[in-house]
Amino acid sequence: MSKRRFALDHKAITLSVKVEMFVKTQVVIVGGGPSGLLLSQLLHMRGIDSVVLERRTKDYVLGRIRAGVLERGLTDLLREAGVADRMDREGFPHHGTLISYGDEMFRINFSEHTGHMVTVYGQTEVTRDLYEARERSCGALLFNVDHVVIQDADSDAPHVTYEIAGVSHRIDCDFIAGCDGFHGVSRATIPYRVRSEYEKVYPFGWLGVLSETPPVNDELIYATSPAGFALCSMRNSNLSRYYIQCSVDEDAANWSDDAFWAELKRRIPAAQADALVTGPSIEKSIAPLRSFVTEPMQWGRLFLCGDAAHIVPPTGAKGLNTAASDVHYLYHGLRQFYETGISDGIDAYSHKALARVWKAERFSWWFSSLLHRYPDQTAFDIKMQIAELEFLRSSPAAQKAMAENYVGLPY
Ligand code: APR
Ligand code: PHB
């Protein structure tokens, strides 16, 4: 047998043996994004076993460009999970943000109003740190998993079936965490008759560019102008992330770098436009904006976390941060169950998670409504936006309310 053939067979056997090792576990986690990985790592720290079933490859998951603002609750959770060392070294503490309209600009001081800050650190890096931690502890992570079906979630003996390389497998478990995002299978496992869905699709998208250039400012700039919304963000001192509002039917390929930079400059104050360092885009994509919530977030022994249950427009950077509070509630509920046999925490999971989800939805909707230009806006509507911005600029109470939501409401 050739060496290559042996290696392939060995890998297949290893995978097969590996997969067959998982015929029973305590918690099956569907989805190996940040929600699923964070839950798996937290459970592991308490000796609770889980198996993560991920549809894609690890590289595919890590290839997704995501936002980069972490609330205090998430950074605390990452420290509790033992995965915060690189974030603490490489993340940037941000004590405020700038909001501009035309050439006017003012700052919201998070620390002054709340005593807290946010951390700028790419969510992709969070996911990378979580993968490394799970692999260090030989976590059960299965990739290229197809046809996941959640069975008997409303019984005391749920199980999950799935395929890898065309071979069917079954895992019996105590609980299932649906962390498989908006397009996953978990939400649809909850019968339609018991589900209520709430959705708002925004009439615009965000065209985002990543460039190896120094950020235009050391804090984020949320900008609005007659031409629409723009956001100046960053990943590090030589990696900037910029967004401009665009129509939903646009194609990123139709936007040259020069056209993007020119439009961005139109939407930020002149001083920042003059200071902007432009360069070739290393990533350019358009994201649609949606608000979405499904209720309840649990059914029997199935619990939905993160994007599987809710979506927010990225304006308030609440996507991963709201997934984190879901994970917090579910982790503590499962810990209580396994350590004491008491099920109060898991019984109340959906109620507790949704209470915070809806507040994040409200803030994301409010901040989006404040800063974007809507196709059907009247002159009066625009006057209301300007009045709201002027009120926010002049009122410590309004700024405190904005800051409380931005740094993250308590869990
Ligand atoms: N079977 C297995 N895995 C699946 C399935 C399936 N049927 N469907 C989807 N997945 C995987 C996806 O490939 C993805 O890796 O589930 C994962 C879901 O990850 P996310 O979509 O990132 O959702 P979540 O982990 O909840 O992250 C929440 O984090 O990335 C940020 O801002 C982003 O709002 C998002 C937040
Ligand atoms: C980002 O850096 O990608 C980012 C930051 C803040 C947001 C959205 C995206 O509100």
mmCIF file of N, CA and C and ligand atoms in Angstrom, residues 29-37 53-57 60-61 64 66-67 123-124 127 131 145-148 178-186 305-308 310-312 318-321 323, ligand 1:
data_model
loop_
_atom_site.group_PDB
_atom_site.id
_atom_site.type_symbol
_atom_site.label_atom_id
_atom_site.label_comp_id
_atom_site.label_asym_id
_atom_site.label_seq_id
_atom_site.Cartn_x
_atom_site.Cartn_y
_atom_site.Cartn_z
ATOM 1 N N ILE A 29 -24.276 20.144 20.601
ATOM 2 C CA ILE A 29 -24.310 21.548 20.163
ATOM 3 C C ILE A 29 -24.287 21.555 18.647
ATOM 4 N N VAL A 30 -25.366 22.024 18.039
ATOM 5 C CA VAL A 30 -25.427 22.100 16.576
ATOM 6 C C VAL A 30 -24.912 23.477 16.164
ATOM 7 N N GLY A 31 -23.774 23.493 15.458
ATOM 8 C CA GLY A 31 -23.199 24.773 15.026
ATOM 9 C C GLY A 31 -21.895 25.063 15.740
ATOM 10 N N GLY A 32 -20.842 25.255 14.957
ATOM 11 C CA GLY A 32 -19.514 25.540 15.527
ATOM 12 C C GLY A 32 -19.083 26.970 15.269
ATOM 13 N N GLY A 33 -20.045 27.898 15.363
ATOM 14 C CA GLY A 33 -19.703 29.327 15.332
ATOM 15 C C GLY A 33 -19.409 29.790 16.749
ATOM 16 N N PRO A 34 -19.329 31.112 16.959
ATOM 17 C CA PRO A 34 -18.969 31.595 18.297
ATOM 18 C C PRO A 34 -19.931 31.153 19.399
ATOM 19 N N SER A 35 -21.236 31.090 19.106
ATOM 20 C CA SER A 35 -22.183 30.673 20.155
ATOM 21 C C SER A 35 -21.895 29.249 20.603
ATOM 22 N N GLY A 36 -21.819 28.339 19.611
ATOM 23 C CA GLY A 36 -21.637 26.932 19.945
ATOM 24 C C GLY A 36 -20.313 26.669 20.622
ATOM 25 N N LEU A 37 -19.270 27.334 20.137
ATOM 26 C CA LEU A 37 -17.939 27.102 20.703
ATOM 27 C C LEU A 37 -17.838 27.649 22.119
ATOM 28 N N LEU A 53 -21.391 19.815 16.387
ATOM 29 C CA LEU A 53 -21.592 19.377 14.997
ATOM 30 C C LEU A 53 -21.597 20.620 14.104
ATOM 31 N N GLU A 54 -20.576 20.737 13.243
ATOM 32 C CA GLU A 54 -20.443 21.903 12.375
ATOM 33 C C GLU A 54 -20.539 21.470 10.911
ATOM 34 N N ARG A 55 -21.396 22.181 10.178
ATOM 35 C CA ARG A 55 -21.671 21.813 8.775
ATOM 36 C C ARG A 55 -20.458 22.040 7.876
ATOM 37 N N ARG A 56 -19.714 23.126 8.181
ATOM 38 C CA ARG A 56 -18.601 23.524 7.316
ATOM 39 C C ARG A 56 -17.276 23.023 7.874
ATOM 40 N N THR A 57 -16.186 23.531 7.287
ATOM 41 C CA THR A 57 -14.851 23.252 7.815
ATOM 42 C C THR A 57 -14.486 24.368 8.777
ATOM 43 N N TYR A 60 -13.467 27.449 6.908
ATOM 44 C CA TYR A 60 -14.601 28.206 6.354
ATOM 45 C C TYR A 60 -15.208 29.103 7.437
ATOM 46 N N VAL A 61 -15.383 28.524 8.613
ATOM 47 C CA VAL A 61 -15.972 29.302 9.717
ATOM 48 C C VAL A 61 -15.091 30.497 10.047
ATOM 49 N N ARG A 64 -15.067 33.888 7.834
ATOM 50 C CA ARG A 64 -16.140 34.882 7.800
ATOM 51 C C ARG A 64 -15.674 36.188 8.439
ATOM 52 N N ARG A 66 -16.540 39.371 10.397
ATOM 53 C CA ARG A 66 -17.628 39.766 11.288
ATOM 54 C C ARG A 66 -17.247 41.040 12.032
ATOM 55 N N ALA A 67 -18.191 41.579 12.798
ATOM 56 C CA ALA A 67 -17.963 42.836 13.521
ATOM 57 C C ALA A 67 -16.872 42.657 14.577
ATOM 58 N N GLN A 123 -14.371 39.532 15.913
ATOM 59 C CA GLN A 123 -15.141 38.360 16.340
ATOM 60 C C GLN A 123 -14.556 37.090 15.724
ATOM 61 N N THR A 124 -13.920 37.251 14.577
ATOM 62 C CA THR A 124 -13.241 36.100 13.970
ATOM 63 C C THR A 124 -12.118 35.621 14.885
ATOM 64 N N THR A 127 -13.565 33.643 17.695
ATOM 65 C CA THR A 127 -13.861 32.278 17.236
ATOM 66 C C THR A 127 -12.578 31.463 17.145
ATOM 67 N N TYR A 131 -11.739 28.033 19.157
ATOM 68 C CA TYR A 131 -11.337 26.778 18.502
ATOM 69 C C TYR A 131 -10.040 26.242 19.120
ATOM 70 N N VAL A 145 -20.318 18.151 8.674
ATOM 71 C CA VAL A 145 -21.457 17.352 9.135
ATOM 72 C C VAL A 145 -22.682 17.709 8.300
ATOM 73 N N ASP A 146 -23.296 16.707 7.722
ATOM 74 C CA ASP A 146 -24.486 16.945 6.864
ATOM 75 C C ASP A 146 -25.752 16.397 7.521
ATOM 76 N N HIS A 147 -26.875 16.923 7.052
ATOM 77 C CA HIS A 147 -28.193 16.354 7.368
ATOM 78 C C HIS A 147 -28.410 16.139 8.862
ATOM 79 N N VAL A 148 -28.080 17.163 9.642
ATOM 80 C CA VAL A 148 -28.375 17.076 11.087
ATOM 81 C C VAL A 148 -29.890 17.088 11.268
ATOM 82 N N GLY A 178 -29.163 24.575 19.985
ATOM 83 C CA GLY A 178 -29.226 24.969 18.576
ATOM 84 C C GLY A 178 -28.463 26.264 18.375
ATOM 85 N N CYS A 179 -27.198 26.134 17.976
ATOM 86 C CA CYS A 179 -26.317 27.309 17.787
ATOM 87 C C CYS A 179 -25.939 27.431 16.315
ATOM 88 N N ASP A 180 -26.880 27.051 15.453
ATOM 89 C CA ASP A 180 -26.560 26.897 14.022
ATOM 90 C C ASP A 180 -26.987 28.088 13.176
ATOM 91 N N GLY A 181 -27.126 29.249 13.808
ATOM 92 C CA GLY A 181 -27.317 30.464 13.029
ATOM 93 C C GLY A 181 -28.672 30.573 12.372
ATOM 94 N N PHE A 182 -28.840 31.679 11.625
ATOM 95 C CA PHE A 182 -30.148 31.997 11.056
ATOM 96 C C PHE A 182 -30.606 30.955 10.034
ATOM 97 N N HIS A 183 -29.675 30.334 9.363
ATOM 98 C CA HIS A 183 -30.025 29.385 8.293
ATOM 99 C C HIS A 183 -29.878 27.930 8.739
ATOM 100 N N GLY A 184 -29.811 27.722 10.050
ATOM 101 C CA GLY A 184 -29.653 26.364 10.551
ATOM 102 C C GLY A 184 -30.956 25.591 10.604
ATOM 103 N N VAL A 185 -30.901 24.410 11.218
ATOM 104 C CA VAL A 185 -32.082 23.529 11.279
ATOM 105 C C VAL A 185 -32.786 23.604 12.629
ATOM 106 N N SER A 186 -32.107 24.158 13.633
ATOM 107 C CA SER A 186 -32.659 24.058 14.989
ATOM 108 C C SER A 186 -33.984 24.803 15.147
ATOM 109 N N CYS A 305 -29.676 29.353 20.666
ATOM 110 C CA CYS A 305 -28.741 30.405 21.088
ATOM 111 C C CYS A 305 -28.300 31.211 19.863
ATOM 112 N N GLY A 306 -28.127 32.527 20.057
ATOM 113 C CA GLY A 306 -27.506 33.350 19.025
ATOM 114 C C GLY A 306 -28.367 33.521 17.798
ATOM 115 N N ASP A 307 -27.699 33.559 16.651
ATOM 116 C CA ASP A 307 -28.400 33.865 15.404
ATOM 117 C C ASP A 307 -29.471 32.850 15.038
ATOM 118 N N ALA A 308 -29.435 31.673 15.650
ATOM 119 C CA ALA A 308 -30.506 30.688 15.416
ATOM 120 C C ALA A 308 -31.844 31.232 15.902
ATOM 121 N N HIS A 310 -32.242 34.880 16.850
ATOM 122 C CA HIS A 310 -32.462 36.322 16.657
ATOM 123 C C HIS A 310 -31.357 36.930 15.789
ATOM 124 N N ILE A 311 -31.748 37.964 15.077
ATOM 125 C CA ILE A 311 -30.825 38.709 14.211
ATOM 126 C C ILE A 311 -31.021 40.199 14.487
ATOM 127 N N VAL A 312 -29.949 40.961 14.476
ATOM 128 C CA VAL A 312 -30.058 42.412 14.622
ATOM 129 C C VAL A 312 -29.313 43.086 13.467
ATOM 130 N N LYS A 318 -24.553 44.214 18.065
ATOM 131 C CA LYS A 318 -25.181 43.392 19.102
ATOM 132 C C LYS A 318 -25.293 41.928 18.724
ATOM 133 N N GLY A 319 -24.843 41.509 17.559
ATOM 134 C CA GLY A 319 -25.020 40.119 17.123
ATOM 135 C C GLY A 319 -24.374 39.145 18.080
ATOM 136 N N LEU A 320 -23.056 39.116 18.127
ATOM 137 C CA LEU A 320 -22.347 38.183 19.004
ATOM 138 C C LEU A 320 -22.601 38.511 20.468
ATOM 139 N N ASN A 321 -22.733 39.808 20.770
ATOM 140 C CA ASN A 321 -22.917 40.203 22.170
ATOM 141 C C ASN A 321 -24.232 39.711 22.744
ATOM 142 N N ALA A 323 -25.750 36.935 21.467
ATOM 143 C CA ALA A 323 -25.521 35.484 21.523
ATOM 144 C C ALA A 323 -24.824 35.127 22.826
HETATM 145 N N1 APR B 1 -25.643 21.696 10.899
HETATM 146 C C1 APR B 1 -24.457 22.013 11.487
HETATM 147 N N2 APR B 1 -23.952 23.275 11.523
HETATM 148 C C2 APR B 1 -24.686 24.247 10.943
HETATM 149 C C3 APR B 1 -25.939 24.000 10.324
HETATM 150 C C4 APR B 1 -26.406 22.656 10.316
HETATM 151 N N3 APR B 1 -27.577 22.341 9.752
HETATM 152 N N4 APR B 1 -26.423 25.182 9.837
HETATM 153 C C5 APR B 1 -25.508 26.125 10.154
HETATM 154 N N5 APR B 1 -24.472 25.575 10.810
HETATM 155 C C6 APR B 1 -23.269 26.257 11.334
HETATM 156 C C7 APR B 1 -22.732 27.344 10.430
HETATM 157 O O1 APR B 1 -21.841 26.805 9.460
HETATM 158 C C8 APR B 1 -22.021 28.279 11.416
HETATM 159 O O2 APR B 1 -20.654 27.937 11.553
HETATM 160 O O3 APR B 1 -23.636 26.934 12.527
HETATM 161 C C9 APR B 1 -22.747 28.032 12.732
HETATM 162 C C10 APR B 1 -23.565 29.252 13.166
HETATM 163 O O4 APR B 1 -22.650 30.308 13.427
HETATM 164 P P1 APR B 1 -23.118 31.858 13.283
HETATM 165 O O5 APR B 1 -23.967 32.001 12.083
HETATM 166 O O6 APR B 1 -21.863 32.710 13.410
HETATM 167 O O7 APR B 1 -24.071 32.098 14.518
HETATM 168 P P2 APR B 1 -23.668 32.279 16.047
HETATM 169 O O8 APR B 1 -22.613 31.305 16.463
HETATM 170 O O9 APR B 1 -24.943 32.335 16.792
HETATM 171 O O10 APR B 1 -22.962 33.720 16.054
HETATM 172 C C11 APR B 1 -23.719 34.829 16.467
HETATM 173 O O11 APR B 1 -21.630 35.981 16.065
HETATM 174 O O12 APR B 1 -20.384 35.808 14.160
HETATM 175 C C12 APR B 1 -21.074 36.694 14.967
HETATM 176 O O13 APR B 1 -22.223 38.653 14.531
HETATM 177 C C13 APR B 1 -22.196 37.293 14.207
HETATM 178 O O14 APR B 1 -24.489 37.498 14.893
HETATM 179 C C14 APR B 1 -23.425 36.582 14.705
HETATM 180 C C15 APR B 1 -23.018 36.089 16.056
#
